């Protein structure tokens, strides 16, 4: 299946590219960002991220994946949610599109995304899910790639189940204590 929504820890997903929700400035943030840095190797990944420098919202860049079961980490800088009047939808779409473009450029056969910008950046989960589930299928009309949208918390998992009935959960409630 080319597109699946799964419930898992993104650092445990085997894919050619893992997408990280990076900060615009070079520092290790919380949530997915921290988990990816810890799993990949903090010092090595931070040194590569420093080479990229500032990453404006809506942009993407690639680094090696180091200790992850992947070839690459694609860093995207998502929008902070304000009020929809600041182009947040377009910026979030750009994150997915540019990450997919980099995956094609790197000849990836698979990529795993978190729900971008919905954690500390406050993007509403339902809207983030709608954007992801519109951009990804559009990409698959013209490209072949296995794409995983990895959700971690209960609300995102339940919302994704409403969108796609075949959401697969790879971790159980005892593993996720949110």
PDB file of C-alpha atoms in Angstrom:
ATOM      1  CA  UNK A   1       0.000   0.000   0.000  1.00  0.00           C
ATOM      2  CA  UNK A   2       1.601   3.296  -1.037  1.00  0.00           C
ATOM      3  CA  UNK A   3       0.032   5.435   1.738  1.00  0.00           C
ATOM      4  CA  UNK A   4      -0.625   4.315   5.276  1.00  0.00           C
ATOM      5  CA  UNK A   5      -1.420   6.132   8.478  1.00  0.00           C
ATOM      6  CA  UNK A   6       0.177   4.280  11.359  1.00  0.00           C
ATOM      7  CA  UNK A   7       0.413   4.832  15.073  1.00  0.00           C
ATOM      8  CA  UNK A   8       3.999   4.467  16.126  1.00  0.00           C
ATOM      9  CA  UNK A   9       7.114   6.189  17.391  1.00  0.00           C
ATOM     10  CA  UNK A  10       8.578   7.728  14.207  1.00  0.00           C
ATOM     11  CA  UNK A  11      12.122   6.848  15.307  1.00  0.00           C
ATOM     12  CA  UNK A  12      11.141   3.153  15.115  1.00  0.00           C
ATOM     13  CA  UNK A  13       9.744   3.292  11.572  1.00  0.00           C
ATOM     14  CA  UNK A  14      11.891   1.779   8.820  1.00  0.00           C
ATOM     15  CA  UNK A  15      11.871   4.108   5.820  1.00  0.00           C
ATOM     16  CA  UNK A  16      14.460   5.582   3.471  1.00  0.00           C
ATOM     17  CA  UNK A  17      13.665   9.066   4.827  1.00  0.00           C
ATOM     18  CA  UNK A  18      12.294  10.199   8.174  1.00  0.00           C
ATOM     19  CA  UNK A  19      10.830  13.700   8.344  1.00  0.00           C
ATOM     20  CA  UNK A  20      11.749  15.850  11.320  1.00  0.00           C
ATOM     21  CA  UNK A  21       9.757  18.848  12.492  1.00  0.00           C
ATOM     22  CA  UNK A  22      12.711  21.202  12.827  1.00  0.00           C
ATOM     23  CA  UNK A  23      12.928  24.642  14.330  1.00  0.00           C
ATOM     24  CA  UNK A  24      13.778  27.529  12.007  1.00  0.00           C
ATOM     25  CA  UNK A  25      16.899  28.256  14.074  1.00  0.00           C
ATOM     26  CA  UNK A  26      19.495  25.607  14.863  1.00  0.00           C
ATOM     27  CA  UNK A  27      18.598  24.081  18.203  1.00  0.00           C
ATOM     28  CA  UNK A  28      16.958  20.911  19.428  1.00  0.00           C
ATOM     29  CA  UNK A  29      13.305  21.519  20.192  1.00  0.00           C
ATOM     30  CA  UNK A  30      10.801  19.283  21.908  1.00  0.00           C
ATOM     31  CA  UNK A  31       8.602  16.395  20.826  1.00  0.00           C
ATOM     32  CA  UNK A  32       9.470  14.756  17.501  1.00  0.00           C
ATOM     33  CA  UNK A  33      12.599  16.894  17.130  1.00  0.00           C
ATOM     34  CA  UNK A  34      14.057  15.688  20.451  1.00  0.00           C
ATOM     35  CA  UNK A  35      13.118  12.066  19.760  1.00  0.00           C
ATOM     36  CA  UNK A  36      14.815  12.116  16.349  1.00  0.00           C
ATOM     37  CA  UNK A  37      17.972  13.781  17.658  1.00  0.00           C
ATOM     38  CA  UNK A  38      18.196  11.281  20.517  1.00  0.00           C
ATOM     39  CA  UNK A  39      17.684   8.275  18.246  1.00  0.00           C
ATOM     40  CA  UNK A  40      19.944   9.500  15.432  1.00  0.00           C
ATOM     41  CA  UNK A  41      22.784  10.749  17.635  1.00  0.00           C
ATOM     42  CA  UNK A  42      22.542  14.255  19.051  1.00  0.00           C
ATOM     43  CA  UNK A  43      26.051  15.551  18.359  1.00  0.00           C
ATOM     44  CA  UNK A  44      26.337  14.183  14.824  1.00  0.00           C
ATOM     45  CA  UNK A  45      22.888  15.358  13.785  1.00  0.00           C
ATOM     46  CA  UNK A  46      23.282  18.779  15.375  1.00  0.00           C
ATOM     47  CA  UNK A  47      26.596  19.271  13.534  1.00  0.00           C
ATOM     48  CA  UNK A  48      24.870  18.480  10.210  1.00  0.00           C
ATOM     49  CA  UNK A  49      21.921  20.715  11.053  1.00  0.00           C
ATOM     50  CA  UNK A  50      24.334  23.575  11.813  1.00  0.00           C
ATOM     51  CA  UNK A  51      25.652  23.260   8.240  1.00  0.00           C
ATOM     52  CA  UNK A  52      22.111  23.935   6.976  1.00  0.00           C
ATOM     53  CA  UNK A  53      21.669  27.010   9.142  1.00  0.00           C
ATOM     54  CA  UNK A  54      18.356  28.818   9.382  1.00  0.00           C
ATOM     55  CA  UNK A  55      15.426  26.937   7.868  1.00  0.00           C
ATOM     56  CA  UNK A  56      12.515  29.321   7.200  1.00  0.00           C
ATOM     57  CA  UNK A  57       8.948  28.024   7.681  1.00  0.00           C
ATOM     58  CA  UNK A  58       7.806  26.002   4.684  1.00  0.00           C
ATOM     59  CA  UNK A  59      11.336  24.987   3.704  1.00  0.00           C
ATOM     60  CA  UNK A  60      13.055  21.599   3.852  1.00  0.00           C
ATOM     61  CA  UNK A  61      16.631  20.316   3.984  1.00  0.00           C
ATOM     62  CA  UNK A  62      18.237  16.891   4.230  1.00  0.00           C
ATOM     63  CA  UNK A  63      20.904  15.315   6.442  1.00  0.00           C
ATOM     64  CA  UNK A  64      22.157  11.767   6.921  1.00  0.00           C
ATOM     65  CA  UNK A  65      20.076   9.677   9.324  1.00  0.00           C
ATOM     66  CA  UNK A  66      23.025   8.371  11.352  1.00  0.00           C
ATOM     67  CA  UNK A  67      21.673   5.838  13.903  1.00  0.00           C
ATOM     68  CA  UNK A  68      18.086   5.752  12.607  1.00  0.00           C
ATOM     69  CA  UNK A  69      16.911   2.868  10.419  1.00  0.00           C
ATOM     70  CA  UNK A  70      16.807   5.266   7.461  1.00  0.00           C
ATOM     71  CA  UNK A  71      19.148   6.844   4.923  1.00  0.00           C
ATOM     72  CA  UNK A  72      18.068  10.448   5.416  1.00  0.00           C
ATOM     73  CA  UNK A  73      16.383  12.845   7.769  1.00  0.00           C
ATOM     74  CA  UNK A  74      14.413  15.511   5.953  1.00  0.00           C
ATOM     75  CA  UNK A  75      14.027  18.554   8.187  1.00  0.00           C
ATOM     76  CA  UNK A  76      11.003  20.781   7.639  1.00  0.00           C
ATOM     77  CA  UNK A  77      10.170  23.990   9.424  1.00  0.00           C
ATOM     78  CA  UNK A  78       6.426  24.164   9.967  1.00  0.00           C
ATOM     79  CA  UNK A  79       4.254  27.203  10.581  1.00  0.00           C
ATOM     80  CA  UNK A  80       3.226  28.392  14.006  1.00  0.00           C
ATOM     81  CA  UNK A  81      -0.546  28.487  14.192  1.00  0.00           C
ATOM     82  CA  UNK A  82      -1.911  31.978  14.610  1.00  0.00           C
ATOM     83  CA  UNK A  83      -5.255  32.536  12.941  1.00  0.00           C
ATOM     84  CA  UNK A  84      -5.125  31.202   9.344  1.00  0.00           C
ATOM     85  CA  UNK A  85      -4.620  34.767   8.103  1.00  0.00           C
ATOM     86  CA  UNK A  86      -0.831  34.349   8.033  1.00  0.00           C
ATOM     87  CA  UNK A  87      -0.631  31.679   5.332  1.00  0.00           C
ATOM     88  CA  UNK A  88      -0.290  28.749   7.697  1.00  0.00           C
ATOM     89  CA  UNK A  89      -2.099  26.331   5.340  1.00  0.00           C
ATOM     90  CA  UNK A  90       0.183  27.181   2.403  1.00  0.00           C
ATOM     91  CA  UNK A  91       3.298  26.938   4.551  1.00  0.00           C
ATOM     92  CA  UNK A  92       2.267  23.531   5.889  1.00  0.00           C
ATOM     93  CA  UNK A  93       1.475  22.276   2.369  1.00  0.00           C
ATOM     94  CA  UNK A  94       4.916  23.474   1.314  1.00  0.00           C
ATOM     95  CA  UNK A  95       6.536  21.421   4.089  1.00  0.00           C
ATOM     96  CA  UNK A  96       4.995  18.206   2.774  1.00  0.00           C
ATOM     97  CA  UNK A  97       5.622  19.069  -0.884  1.00  0.00           C
ATOM     98  CA  UNK A  98       9.264  20.045  -0.368  1.00  0.00           C
ATOM     99  CA  UNK A  99       9.977  16.997   1.783  1.00  0.00           C
ATOM    100  CA  UNK A 100       8.483  14.750  -0.910  1.00  0.00           C
ATOM    101  CA  UNK A 101      10.501  16.543  -3.579  1.00  0.00           C
ATOM    102  CA  UNK A 102      13.722  15.959  -1.619  1.00  0.00           C
ATOM    103  CA  UNK A 103      12.783  12.293  -1.179  1.00  0.00           C
ATOM    104  CA  UNK A 104      12.397  11.957  -4.953  1.00  0.00           C
ATOM    105  CA  UNK A 105      15.700  13.770  -5.499  1.00  0.00           C
ATOM    106  CA  UNK A 106      17.423  11.332  -3.110  1.00  0.00           C
ATOM    107  CA  UNK A 107      15.729   8.371  -4.868  1.00  0.00           C
ATOM    108  CA  UNK A 108      13.874   7.272  -1.747  1.00  0.00           C
ATOM    109  CA  UNK A 109      11.385   4.458  -2.049  1.00  0.00           C
ATOM    110  CA  UNK A 110       9.763   5.246   1.304  1.00  0.00           C
ATOM    111  CA  UNK A 111       9.268   8.189   3.639  1.00  0.00           C
ATOM    112  CA  UNK A 112       7.735   8.607   7.111  1.00  0.00           C
ATOM    113  CA  UNK A 113       6.104  11.875   8.180  1.00  0.00           C
ATOM    114  CA  UNK A 114       4.872  13.033  11.565  1.00  0.00           C
ATOM    115  CA  UNK A 115       1.912  15.413  11.628  1.00  0.00           C
ATOM    116  CA  UNK A 116       3.933  18.562  11.041  1.00  0.00           C
ATOM    117  CA  UNK A 117       3.462  21.670  13.244  1.00  0.00           C
ATOM    118  CA  UNK A 118       0.700  20.311  15.430  1.00  0.00           C
ATOM    119  CA  UNK A 119       2.726  19.922  18.615  1.00  0.00           C
ATOM    120  CA  UNK A 120       4.479  22.952  20.076  1.00  0.00           C
ATOM    121  CA  UNK A 121       3.505  25.051  17.041  1.00  0.00           C
ATOM    122  CA  UNK A 122      -0.166  24.603  17.877  1.00  0.00           C
ATOM    123  CA  UNK A 123      -1.522  23.731  14.428  1.00  0.00           C
ATOM    124  CA  UNK A 124      -4.958  22.146  14.978  1.00  0.00           C
ATOM    125  CA  UNK A 125      -4.664  18.375  14.567  1.00  0.00           C
ATOM    126  CA  UNK A 126      -7.705  18.033  12.345  1.00  0.00           C
ATOM    127  CA  UNK A 127      -6.453  20.717   9.957  1.00  0.00           C
ATOM    128  CA  UNK A 128      -2.899  19.308   9.948  1.00  0.00           C
ATOM    129  CA  UNK A 129      -4.322  15.883   9.121  1.00  0.00           C
ATOM    130  CA  UNK A 130      -6.494  17.299   6.326  1.00  0.00           C
ATOM    131  CA  UNK A 131      -3.508  18.978   4.702  1.00  0.00           C
ATOM    132  CA  UNK A 132      -1.309  15.884   4.968  1.00  0.00           C
ATOM    133  CA  UNK A 133      -4.031  13.633   3.564  1.00  0.00           C
ATOM    134  CA  UNK A 134      -4.598  15.956   0.623  1.00  0.00           C
ATOM    135  CA  UNK A 135      -0.949  16.597  -0.349  1.00  0.00           C
ATOM    136  CA  UNK A 136       0.244  12.994  -0.076  1.00  0.00           C
ATOM    137  CA  UNK A 137      -2.373  11.377  -2.365  1.00  0.00           C
ATOM    138  CA  UNK A 138      -1.829  14.163  -4.938  1.00  0.00           C
ATOM    139  CA  UNK A 139       1.885  13.354  -4.930  1.00  0.00           C
ATOM    140  CA  UNK A 140       1.151   9.637  -5.391  1.00  0.00           C
ATOM    141  CA  UNK A 141      -0.827  10.296  -8.575  1.00  0.00           C
ATOM    142  CA  UNK A 142       2.471  11.092 -10.299  1.00  0.00           C
ATOM    143  CA  UNK A 143       5.068   9.290  -8.166  1.00  0.00           C
ATOM    144  CA  UNK A 144       5.668   5.861  -6.712  1.00  0.00           C
ATOM    145  CA  UNK A 145       6.730   5.781  -3.111  1.00  0.00           C
ATOM    146  CA  UNK A 146       5.603   4.178   0.131  1.00  0.00           C
ATOM    147  CA  UNK A 147       4.489   6.953   2.450  1.00  0.00           C
ATOM    148  CA  UNK A 148       3.747   6.601   6.133  1.00  0.00           C
ATOM    149  CA  UNK A 149       1.996   9.267   8.144  1.00  0.00           C
ATOM    150  CA  UNK A 150       3.029   8.434  11.687  1.00  0.00           C
ATOM    151  CA  UNK A 151       0.727   9.585  14.464  1.00  0.00           C
ATOM    152  CA  UNK A 152       1.645   9.152  18.091  1.00  0.00           C
ATOM    153  CA  UNK A 153      -0.998  10.500  20.425  1.00  0.00           C
ATOM    154  CA  UNK A 154      -4.537   9.257  20.938  1.00  0.00           C
ATOM    155  CA  UNK A 155      -6.389  12.272  19.471  1.00  0.00           C
ATOM    156  CA  UNK A 156      -4.392  12.236  16.228  1.00  0.00           C
ATOM    157  CA  UNK A 157      -4.875   8.475  15.994  1.00  0.00           C
ATOM    158  CA  UNK A 158      -8.644   8.776  16.477  1.00  0.00           C
ATOM    159  CA  UNK A 159      -8.897  11.618  13.961  1.00  0.00           C
ATOM    160  CA  UNK A 160      -6.897   9.667  11.400  1.00  0.00           C
ATOM    161  CA  UNK A 161      -9.214   6.701  11.898  1.00  0.00           C
ATOM    162  CA  UNK A 162     -12.107   8.911  10.840  1.00  0.00           C
ATOM    163  CA  UNK A 163     -10.262   9.888   7.670  1.00  0.00           C
ATOM    164  CA  UNK A 164      -8.899   6.444   6.772  1.00  0.00           C
ATOM    165  CA  UNK A 165     -10.550   3.318   8.088  1.00  0.00           C
ATOM    166  CA  UNK A 166      -7.405   1.210   7.708  1.00  0.00           C
ATOM    167  CA  UNK A 167      -5.221   3.109  10.169  1.00  0.00           C
ATOM    168  CA  UNK A 168      -2.794   0.676  11.671  1.00  0.00           C
ATOM    169  CA  UNK A 169      -1.655   0.959  15.268  1.00  0.00           C
ATOM    170  CA  UNK A 170       1.784  -0.371  16.028  1.00  0.00           C
ATOM    171  CA  UNK A 171       1.931   0.713  19.634  1.00  0.00           C
ATOM    172  CA  UNK A 172      -0.627   0.269  22.323  1.00  0.00           C
ATOM    173  CA  UNK A 173      -1.968   2.500  25.056  1.00  0.00           C
ATOM    174  CA  UNK A 174       0.512   1.125  27.600  1.00  0.00           C
ATOM    175  CA  UNK A 175       3.395   2.349  25.452  1.00  0.00           C
ATOM    176  CA  UNK A 176       1.983   5.820  24.909  1.00  0.00           C
ATOM    177  CA  UNK A 177       1.369   7.539  28.217  1.00  0.00           C
ATOM    178  CA  UNK A 178       0.200  10.999  27.195  1.00  0.00           C
TER     179      UNK A 178
END
